[in-house]
Amino acid sequence: MLERLRHHPAWPATLIALLLIFYITYDKRWTYSPIIEWDVCNYYSYIKGILYEGDPHLRLWNVDTNRMELYTYTSDRSEKMTGGLAFLYLPGVAVAHVIASLSPEFLADGISLPFRIALQYNVIPYLWLGFYFLYLVLYKVVNRHWPVILALFTLFFGTNLLYYSAIENAMSHAYTFSLYSIWLYLSLEWLTKPRVWIAIVMGALAGIIVWIRPVNIILLPASIGLYWFLKSHDRSPVVWRYLPSHLIWMISAAILILIPQLIYWKVTSGRWLVYSYGDERFFFLSPRIADGFFSWRKGWILYSPVLLMLIPGFLALLRRSWQGTSIFFASFILFVYITFSWWCWWYGGGYSQRPMIDILPLLALPLAAAWNLIPRFILPFRIVLIIFVAALTALNAFHVWQYKNYLIHFDSNTRKSYLMNFLRTTHAPGWWEALEAPDYEAAKKGLKR
């Protein structure tokens, strides 16, 4: 019984969910932050404007001088962000609405304290599902429990997913992580036995993923690489025969999910399709990949160095299947290229490279493969490797603590400022003067990026 429980796919997800509940309850971020702030205001404007005010033109924004206060304004432009995340907010909003309606202390207006508290906890069921289904995917590929469990914990504690799950968890990234994990699981199920209903569910899920962040459409085809990691008796021999017709079902379901966004654009701008980012654009001829990975400002690998495990992990997968690994790696490179071609390659304020969280479920596969290599080494070297990986994971967790306590700046870090506060719990003298703010206006023009 204990052995079955130890290997049950629910326990890592449950442990992570319990840790998040404990931390969010302990931290009480709603006492020092409006929660609905910055990008979250853009997403939440759909809730406040359409559901509570009946005005699709209405916007929300937080006031800098009093961060617990919100104000609204109207505009004839469509909302910058698409509304998929607002759709995923709805369970928490519904619970908060009931509580606010029954309480004489709070207004059932969509933005009072119960709603802001609910946003902090709303992500937890999604994350539970994400880690649960990601466990099943990894186990299907690796076929060993402990590398899968270690890969999941490494992913959570060793990357910026930790920050965007526990602190700024009303942002989109923990949600998209979970949805993409479920997408990978459904892809495995379809590759094992193609069925129309799975194709329809996958299409609906794809629609939500794109509705939240349209660029993530490039991640979806990567799951076809899982086919070559299935055992021969698990692969359906009719996959390629059913793919064209089932793809039509997927696309139809995705379009159906996206109809509310199309209607919103039509109502607010008079057009069915809108590019709502104005003068913000990609610079595909000058991607900043090296900066995105290693810069002192926001380097993805610099702040989450445990991701170096991806190198041996991809090599290990390559020995299993060059076809599947090639698809995974090509998808990774394409995602990296597009992500760091954006004018603001550091993606404004935030901890590390937050858009890279969206691809972490796919990268969990090489992480699990890397962990699976460790038993091949002799015991002393094995111990050294485990300690080293644990130290890199702990460094990311400490970076998160530093960021939360303003020892790492949200967009202006330099080599000097990073090293001055490295492993410190208080500010080093001269730290603030060592920062270098990016030039946003120049970056929009492709200069000083």
mmCIF file of C-alpha atoms in Angstrom, residues 77-390:
data_model
loop_
_atom_site.group_PDB
_atom_site.id
_atom_site.type_symbol
_atom_site.label_atom_id
_atom_site.label_comp_id
_atom_site.label_asym_id
_atom_site.label_seq_id
_atom_site.Cartn_x
_atom_site.Cartn_y
_atom_site.Cartn_z
ATOM 1 C CA ARG A 77 -9.113 50.873 -28.178
ATOM 2 C CA SER A 78 -9.287 47.149 -27.608
ATOM 3 C CA GLU A 79 -7.641 45.755 -24.512
ATOM 4 C CA LYS A 80 -3.938 45.047 -25.043
ATOM 5 C CA MET A 81 -4.070 41.500 -23.647
ATOM 6 C CA THR A 82 -6.405 38.787 -24.883
ATOM 7 C CA GLY A 83 -9.014 37.444 -22.495
ATOM 8 C CA GLY A 84 -8.074 33.788 -22.004
ATOM 9 C CA LEU A 85 -6.630 34.322 -18.553
ATOM 10 C CA ALA A 86 -9.782 36.143 -17.444
ATOM 11 C CA PHE A 87 -11.674 32.982 -18.404
ATOM 12 C CA LEU A 88 -9.420 30.922 -16.114
ATOM 13 C CA TYR A 89 -9.926 33.437 -13.294
ATOM 14 C CA LEU A 90 -13.650 32.678 -13.224
ATOM 15 C CA PRO A 91 -13.664 29.888 -10.571
ATOM 16 C CA GLY A 92 -11.915 32.139 -8.055
ATOM 17 C CA VAL A 93 -14.089 35.103 -9.026
ATOM 18 C CA ALA A 94 -17.236 33.011 -8.482
ATOM 19 C CA VAL A 95 -16.131 31.924 -4.991
ATOM 20 C CA ALA A 96 -15.144 35.479 -4.079
ATOM 21 C CA HIS A 97 -18.461 36.833 -5.376
ATOM 22 C CA VAL A 98 -20.422 34.490 -3.099
ATOM 23 C CA ILE A 99 -18.289 35.448 -0.087
ATOM 24 C CA ALA A 100 -18.530 39.183 -0.819
ATOM 25 C CA SER A 101 -22.300 38.945 -1.380
ATOM 26 C CA LEU A 102 -22.802 37.256 1.990
ATOM 27 C CA SER A 103 -20.519 39.635 3.885
ATOM 28 C CA PRO A 104 -21.537 43.141 5.012
ATOM 29 C CA GLU A 105 -17.873 44.209 4.986
ATOM 30 C CA PHE A 106 -17.112 43.816 1.291
ATOM 31 C CA LEU A 107 -18.608 44.932 -1.991
ATOM 32 C CA ALA A 108 -19.436 42.313 -4.610
ATOM 33 C CA ASP A 109 -17.826 44.576 -7.203
ATOM 34 C CA GLY A 110 -15.174 42.268 -8.600
ATOM 35 C CA ILE A 111 -12.207 44.074 -7.047
ATOM 36 C CA SER A 112 -12.767 44.125 -3.287
ATOM 37 C CA LEU A 113 -10.529 42.166 -0.920
ATOM 38 C CA PRO A 114 -12.168 38.714 -1.344
ATOM 39 C CA PHE A 115 -11.569 38.891 -5.104
ATOM 40 C CA ARG A 116 -7.913 39.796 -4.680
ATOM 41 C CA ILE A 117 -7.393 37.026 -2.140
ATOM 42 C CA ALA A 118 -9.173 34.547 -4.413
ATOM 43 C CA LEU A 119 -6.776 35.399 -7.285
ATOM 44 C CA GLN A 120 -3.850 34.263 -5.123
ATOM 45 C CA TYR A 121 -5.348 30.810 -4.552
ATOM 46 C CA ASN A 122 -7.075 30.417 -7.923
ATOM 47 C CA VAL A 123 -3.952 29.097 -9.666
ATOM 48 C CA ILE A 124 -3.436 26.164 -7.267
ATOM 49 C CA PRO A 125 -5.984 23.704 -8.776
ATOM 50 C CA TYR A 126 -4.589 24.410 -12.229
ATOM 51 C CA LEU A 127 -1.045 23.765 -11.023
ATOM 52 C CA TRP A 128 -2.141 20.558 -9.324
ATOM 53 C CA LEU A 129 -3.562 19.311 -12.611
ATOM 54 C CA GLY A 130 -0.462 20.461 -14.479
ATOM 55 C CA PHE A 131 1.975 18.586 -12.252
ATOM 56 C CA TYR A 132 -0.283 15.534 -12.065
ATOM 57 C CA PHE A 133 -0.514 15.120 -15.829
ATOM 58 C CA LEU A 134 3.113 16.080 -16.378
ATOM 59 C CA TYR A 135 4.083 13.238 -14.036
ATOM 60 C CA LEU A 136 2.154 10.807 -16.244
ATOM 61 C CA VAL A 137 3.859 12.128 -19.368
ATOM 62 C CA LEU A 138 7.357 11.893 -17.903
ATOM 63 C CA TYR A 139 6.791 8.432 -16.511
ATOM 64 C CA LYS A 140 5.585 7.215 -19.897
ATOM 65 C CA VAL A 141 8.881 8.395 -21.414
ATOM 66 C CA VAL A 142 11.370 7.637 -18.623
ATOM 67 C CA ASN A 143 9.536 4.683 -17.070
ATOM 68 C CA ARG A 144 11.097 5.255 -13.644
ATOM 69 C CA HIS A 145 9.462 7.056 -10.752
ATOM 70 C CA TRP A 146 12.294 8.772 -8.921
ATOM 71 C CA PRO A 147 13.770 10.670 -11.939
ATOM 72 C CA VAL A 148 10.259 11.921 -12.711
ATOM 73 C CA ILE A 149 9.680 13.125 -9.149
ATOM 74 C CA LEU A 150 13.091 14.811 -8.999
ATOM 75 C CA ALA A 151 12.501 16.461 -12.371
ATOM 76 C CA LEU A 152 9.171 17.895 -11.184
ATOM 77 C CA PHE A 153 10.670 19.283 -7.973
ATOM 78 C CA THR A 154 13.684 20.631 -9.878
ATOM 79 C CA LEU A 155 11.339 22.352 -12.298
ATOM 80 C CA PHE A 156 9.318 23.913 -9.500
ATOM 81 C CA PHE A 157 12.035 24.970 -7.047
ATOM 82 C CA GLY A 158 14.856 25.479 -9.543
ATOM 83 C CA THR A 159 13.206 27.846 -12.049
ATOM 84 C CA ASN A 160 11.190 31.053 -12.012
ATOM 85 C CA LEU A 161 8.031 28.932 -11.984
ATOM 86 C CA LEU A 162 8.456 29.057 -8.193
ATOM 87 C CA TYR A 163 8.068 32.831 -8.139
ATOM 88 C CA TYR A 164 5.131 32.926 -10.545
ATOM 89 C CA SER A 165 3.349 30.143 -8.661
ATOM 90 C CA ALA A 166 3.768 31.478 -5.134
ATOM 91 C CA ILE A 167 3.961 35.271 -5.434
ATOM 92 C CA GLU A 168 2.900 36.917 -8.709
ATOM 93 C CA ASN A 169 0.659 33.969 -9.469
ATOM 94 C CA ALA A 170 -2.133 35.982 -11.061
ATOM 95 C CA MET A 171 0.143 36.395 -14.079
ATOM 96 C CA SER A 172 -0.383 34.021 -16.982
ATOM 97 C CA HIS A 173 2.720 31.846 -16.730
ATOM 98 C CA ALA A 174 1.781 29.262 -14.096
ATOM 99 C CA TYR A 175 -1.537 28.828 -15.896
ATOM 100 C CA THR A 176 0.063 28.265 -19.288
ATOM 101 C CA PHE A 177 2.560 25.858 -17.716
ATOM 102 C CA SER A 178 -0.352 23.774 -16.452
ATOM 103 C CA LEU A 179 -2.352 23.894 -19.678
ATOM 104 C CA TYR A 180 0.652 22.854 -21.752
ATOM 105 C CA SER A 181 1.317 19.937 -19.365
ATOM 106 C CA ILE A 182 -2.241 18.746 -19.938
ATOM 107 C CA TRP A 183 -1.777 19.218 -23.697
ATOM 108 C CA LEU A 184 1.238 16.889 -23.634
ATOM 109 C CA TYR A 185 -0.748 14.264 -21.737
ATOM 110 C CA LEU A 186 -3.685 14.420 -24.138
ATOM 111 C CA SER A 187 -1.238 14.175 -27.030
ATOM 112 C CA LEU A 188 0.132 10.946 -25.557
ATOM 113 C CA GLU A 189 -3.374 9.569 -25.207
ATOM 114 C CA TRP A 190 -4.199 10.463 -28.794
ATOM 115 C CA LEU A 191 -0.944 9.001 -30.125
ATOM 116 C CA THR A 192 -1.715 5.780 -28.259
ATOM 117 C CA LYS A 193 -5.290 5.550 -29.481
ATOM 118 C CA PRO A 194 -6.639 8.330 -31.745
ATOM 119 C CA ARG A 195 -10.218 9.217 -30.848
ATOM 120 C CA VAL A 196 -12.350 12.113 -32.010
ATOM 121 C CA TRP A 197 -13.314 13.190 -28.508
ATOM 122 C CA ILE A 198 -9.649 13.530 -27.535
ATOM 123 C CA ALA A 199 -9.047 15.610 -30.659
ATOM 124 C CA ILE A 200 -11.951 17.898 -29.723
ATOM 125 C CA VAL A 201 -10.707 18.327 -26.138
ATOM 126 C CA MET A 202 -7.203 19.019 -27.446
ATOM 127 C CA GLY A 203 -8.608 21.619 -29.805
ATOM 128 C CA ALA A 204 -10.499 23.348 -26.995
ATOM 129 C CA LEU A 205 -7.380 23.298 -24.841
ATOM 130 C CA ALA A 206 -5.307 24.673 -27.714
ATOM 131 C CA GLY A 207 -7.862 27.458 -28.117
ATOM 132 C CA ILE A 208 -7.458 28.465 -24.449
ATOM 133 C CA ILE A 209 -3.646 28.318 -24.680
ATOM 134 C CA VAL A 210 -3.689 30.601 -27.724
ATOM 135 C CA TRP A 211 -6.377 32.791 -26.164
ATOM 136 C CA ILE A 212 -4.052 33.474 -23.234
ATOM 137 C CA ARG A 213 -0.875 34.054 -25.236
ATOM 138 C CA PRO A 214 -1.188 33.718 -29.029
ATOM 139 C CA VAL A 215 2.540 33.122 -29.620
ATOM 140 C CA ASN A 216 2.297 29.838 -27.703
ATOM 141 C CA ILE A 217 0.679 28.262 -30.754
ATOM 142 C CA ILE A 218 4.220 27.350 -31.825
ATOM 143 C CA LEU A 219 4.533 25.003 -28.825
ATOM 144 C CA LEU A 220 1.603 22.794 -29.745
ATOM 145 C CA PRO A 221 3.096 20.762 -32.648
ATOM 146 C CA ALA A 222 6.080 19.737 -30.489
ATOM 147 C CA SER A 223 3.965 17.089 -28.773
ATOM 148 C CA ILE A 224 4.003 14.958 -31.934
ATOM 149 C CA GLY A 225 7.595 14.130 -30.953
ATOM 150 C CA LEU A 226 6.242 12.009 -28.105
ATOM 151 C CA TYR A 227 5.248 9.395 -30.690
ATOM 152 C CA TRP A 228 8.859 8.211 -31.018
ATOM 153 C CA PHE A 229 9.270 7.810 -27.256
ATOM 154 C CA LEU A 230 6.351 5.430 -26.958
ATOM 155 C CA LYS A 231 7.051 1.719 -26.952
ATOM 156 C CA SER A 232 6.212 0.065 -30.240
ATOM 157 C CA HIS A 233 3.144 -1.685 -28.818
ATOM 158 C CA ASP A 234 1.828 1.631 -27.435
ATOM 159 C CA ARG A 235 2.024 3.504 -30.727
ATOM 160 C CA SER A 236 -1.178 3.465 -32.688
ATOM 161 C CA PRO A 237 -0.594 2.257 -36.253
ATOM 162 C CA VAL A 238 -3.394 4.513 -37.513
ATOM 163 C CA VAL A 239 -2.112 7.814 -36.115
ATOM 164 C CA TRP A 240 -1.047 9.263 -39.456
ATOM 165 C CA ARG A 241 -4.235 8.075 -41.171
ATOM 166 C CA TYR A 242 -6.468 9.892 -38.660
ATOM 167 C CA LEU A 243 -4.298 12.974 -38.248
ATOM 168 C CA PRO A 244 -5.811 15.084 -41.114
ATOM 169 C CA SER A 245 -9.454 14.528 -40.139
ATOM 170 C CA HIS A 246 -8.800 14.875 -36.395
ATOM 171 C CA LEU A 247 -6.804 18.035 -37.042
ATOM 172 C CA ILE A 248 -9.944 19.546 -38.555
ATOM 173 C CA TRP A 249 -11.823 18.707 -35.352
ATOM 174 C CA MET A 250 -9.044 20.291 -33.270
ATOM 175 C CA ILE A 251 -8.979 23.493 -35.296
ATOM 176 C CA SER A 252 -12.772 23.758 -35.230
ATOM 177 C CA ALA A 253 -12.848 23.375 -31.443
ATOM 178 C CA ALA A 254 -10.061 25.932 -31.054
ATOM 179 C CA ILE A 255 -11.883 28.479 -33.220
ATOM 180 C CA LEU A 256 -15.061 27.935 -31.207
ATOM 181 C CA ILE A 257 -13.170 28.750 -28.006
ATOM 182 C CA LEU A 258 -11.717 31.891 -29.580
ATOM 183 C CA ILE A 259 -15.082 33.297 -30.750
ATOM 184 C CA PRO A 260 -15.625 35.422 -27.574
ATOM 185 C CA GLN A 261 -12.326 37.195 -28.224
ATOM 186 C CA LEU A 262 -13.282 37.852 -31.846
ATOM 187 C CA ILE A 263 -16.619 39.282 -30.726
ATOM 188 C CA TYR A 264 -14.870 41.468 -28.159
ATOM 189 C CA TRP A 265 -12.530 42.865 -30.806
ATOM 190 C CA LYS A 266 -15.466 43.515 -33.146
ATOM 191 C CA VAL A 267 -17.410 45.362 -30.455
ATOM 192 C CA THR A 268 -14.504 47.460 -29.206
ATOM 193 C CA SER A 269 -12.657 48.197 -32.435
ATOM 194 C CA GLY A 270 -15.026 47.349 -35.281
ATOM 195 C CA ARG A 271 -12.666 44.606 -36.551
ATOM 196 C CA TRP A 272 -12.702 40.852 -36.080
ATOM 197 C CA LEU A 273 -8.924 40.614 -35.808
ATOM 198 C CA VAL A 274 -6.819 43.170 -33.948
ATOM 199 C CA TYR A 275 -3.120 43.592 -33.292
ATOM 200 C CA SER A 276 -3.493 45.249 -29.909
ATOM 201 C CA TYR A 277 0.185 45.889 -29.097
ATOM 202 C CA GLY A 278 0.446 49.126 -31.060
ATOM 203 C CA ASP A 279 4.056 49.997 -31.863
ATOM 204 C CA GLU A 280 5.478 46.968 -30.024
ATOM 205 C CA ARG A 281 6.991 44.413 -32.390
ATOM 206 C CA PHE A 282 9.455 41.594 -33.023
ATOM 207 C CA PHE A 283 12.942 42.161 -34.449
ATOM 208 C CA PHE A 284 13.551 38.799 -36.091
ATOM 209 C CA LEU A 285 16.832 39.878 -37.667
ATOM 210 C CA SER A 286 18.373 40.720 -34.308
ATOM 211 C CA PRO A 287 17.227 38.250 -31.626
ATOM 212 C CA ARG A 288 18.875 38.633 -28.217
ATOM 213 C CA ILE A 289 19.266 34.955 -27.385
ATOM 214 C CA ALA A 290 22.595 35.227 -25.548
ATOM 215 C CA ASP A 291 21.228 38.080 -23.420
ATOM 216 C CA GLY A 292 18.017 36.182 -22.795
ATOM 217 C CA PHE A 293 19.991 33.244 -21.449
ATOM 218 C CA PHE A 294 22.954 34.830 -19.679
ATOM 219 C CA SER A 295 22.532 38.587 -19.220
ATOM 220 C CA TRP A 296 22.894 40.037 -15.730
ATOM 221 C CA ARG A 297 19.610 41.877 -16.278
ATOM 222 C CA LYS A 298 17.337 38.873 -16.796
ATOM 223 C CA GLY A 299 19.406 35.846 -17.847
ATOM 224 C CA TRP A 300 17.214 32.745 -17.749
ATOM 225 C CA ILE A 301 20.159 30.398 -17.121
ATOM 226 C CA LEU A 302 21.964 32.888 -14.873
ATOM 227 C CA TYR A 303 19.090 33.103 -12.400
ATOM 228 C CA SER A 304 18.036 29.437 -12.768
ATOM 229 C CA PRO A 305 21.383 27.650 -13.365
ATOM 230 C CA VAL A 306 19.930 24.188 -12.762
ATOM 231 C CA LEU A 307 18.635 24.469 -16.335
ATOM 232 C CA LEU A 308 22.143 23.524 -17.457
ATOM 233 C CA MET A 309 20.866 19.986 -16.912
ATOM 234 C CA LEU A 310 19.064 20.401 -20.227
ATOM 235 C CA ILE A 311 22.342 19.772 -22.072
ATOM 236 C CA PRO A 312 22.949 16.195 -20.832
ATOM 237 C CA GLY A 313 19.187 15.690 -20.810
ATOM 238 C CA PHE A 314 18.769 16.387 -24.520
ATOM 239 C CA LEU A 315 21.788 14.193 -25.278
ATOM 240 C CA ALA A 316 20.235 11.354 -23.278
ATOM 241 C CA LEU A 317 16.948 11.738 -25.135
ATOM 242 C CA LEU A 318 18.835 11.756 -28.422
ATOM 243 C CA ARG A 319 20.121 8.252 -27.706
ATOM 244 C CA ARG A 320 16.518 7.130 -27.153
ATOM 245 C CA SER A 321 15.102 8.657 -30.322
ATOM 246 C CA TRP A 322 16.687 11.116 -32.698
ATOM 247 C CA GLN A 323 13.325 11.814 -34.359
ATOM 248 C CA GLY A 324 11.463 12.776 -31.179
ATOM 249 C CA THR A 325 14.423 14.657 -29.720
ATOM 250 C CA SER A 326 14.903 16.599 -32.952
ATOM 251 C CA ILE A 327 11.284 17.750 -32.828
ATOM 252 C CA PHE A 328 11.577 18.760 -29.162
ATOM 253 C CA PHE A 329 14.860 20.592 -29.681
ATOM 254 C CA ALA A 330 13.694 22.338 -32.860
ATOM 255 C CA SER A 331 10.558 23.513 -31.026
ATOM 256 C CA PHE A 332 12.715 24.755 -28.150
ATOM 257 C CA ILE A 333 15.024 26.681 -30.495
ATOM 258 C CA LEU A 334 12.079 28.197 -32.402
ATOM 259 C CA PHE A 335 10.401 29.266 -29.158
ATOM 260 C CA VAL A 336 13.645 30.780 -27.880
ATOM 261 C CA TYR A 337 14.232 32.599 -31.172
ATOM 262 C CA ILE A 338 10.756 34.138 -31.242
ATOM 263 C CA THR A 339 10.728 34.940 -27.514
ATOM 264 C CA PHE A 340 14.001 36.837 -27.611
ATOM 265 C CA SER A 341 13.217 38.592 -30.882
ATOM 266 C CA TRP A 342 10.601 40.666 -29.049
ATOM 267 C CA TRP A 343 11.577 44.328 -28.757
ATOM 268 C CA CYS A 344 11.622 44.076 -24.969
ATOM 269 C CA TRP A 345 13.625 40.852 -24.707
ATOM 270 C CA TRP A 346 13.752 41.212 -20.879
ATOM 271 C CA TYR A 347 9.925 41.456 -20.762
ATOM 272 C CA GLY A 348 9.613 44.451 -18.486
ATOM 273 C CA GLY A 349 9.496 43.995 -14.750
ATOM 274 C CA GLY A 350 9.682 40.519 -13.310
ATOM 275 C CA TYR A 351 11.926 37.760 -12.079
ATOM 276 C CA SER A 352 14.109 36.187 -14.767
ATOM 277 C CA GLN A 353 12.623 35.367 -18.195
ATOM 278 C CA ARG A 354 8.971 34.760 -17.396
ATOM 279 C CA PRO A 355 7.795 33.753 -20.921
ATOM 280 C CA MET A 356 10.177 30.777 -20.772
ATOM 281 C CA ILE A 357 7.950 29.235 -18.085
ATOM 282 C CA ASP A 358 5.467 28.378 -20.840
ATOM 283 C CA ILE A 359 7.827 25.820 -22.410
ATOM 284 C CA LEU A 360 8.940 24.192 -19.139
ATOM 285 C CA PRO A 361 6.618 21.157 -19.481
ATOM 286 C CA LEU A 362 8.408 20.196 -22.686
ATOM 287 C CA LEU A 363 11.790 20.773 -21.032
ATOM 288 C CA ALA A 364 10.768 18.536 -18.146
ATOM 289 C CA LEU A 365 11.468 15.600 -20.483
ATOM 290 C CA PRO A 366 15.223 16.272 -20.842
ATOM 291 C CA LEU A 367 15.363 17.176 -17.137
ATOM 292 C CA ALA A 368 13.950 13.766 -16.203
ATOM 293 C CA ALA A 369 16.328 12.120 -18.678
ATOM 294 C CA ALA A 370 19.253 13.959 -17.043
ATOM 295 C CA TRP A 371 18.237 12.747 -13.590
ATOM 296 C CA ASN A 372 17.963 9.241 -15.006
ATOM 297 C CA LEU A 373 21.673 9.366 -15.950
ATOM 298 C CA ILE A 374 22.945 9.799 -12.385
ATOM 299 C CA PRO A 375 22.804 6.097 -11.331
ATOM 300 C CA ARG A 376 25.304 5.314 -14.097
ATOM 301 C CA PHE A 377 28.085 7.016 -12.143
ATOM 302 C CA ILE A 378 30.021 5.545 -9.230
ATOM 303 C CA LEU A 379 28.632 6.367 -5.796
ATOM 304 C CA PRO A 380 31.038 9.193 -4.759
ATOM 305 C CA PHE A 381 30.566 11.038 -8.056
ATOM 306 C CA ARG A 382 26.824 10.410 -7.860
ATOM 307 C CA ILE A 383 26.705 12.099 -4.443
ATOM 308 C CA VAL A 384 28.710 15.075 -5.737
ATOM 309 C CA LEU A 385 26.326 15.461 -8.700
ATOM 310 C CA ILE A 386 23.236 15.379 -6.497
ATOM 311 C CA ILE A 387 24.706 17.951 -4.099
ATOM 312 C CA PHE A 388 25.677 20.169 -7.034
ATOM 313 C CA VAL A 389 22.206 20.037 -8.584
ATOM 314 C CA ALA A 390 20.614 20.651 -5.190
#
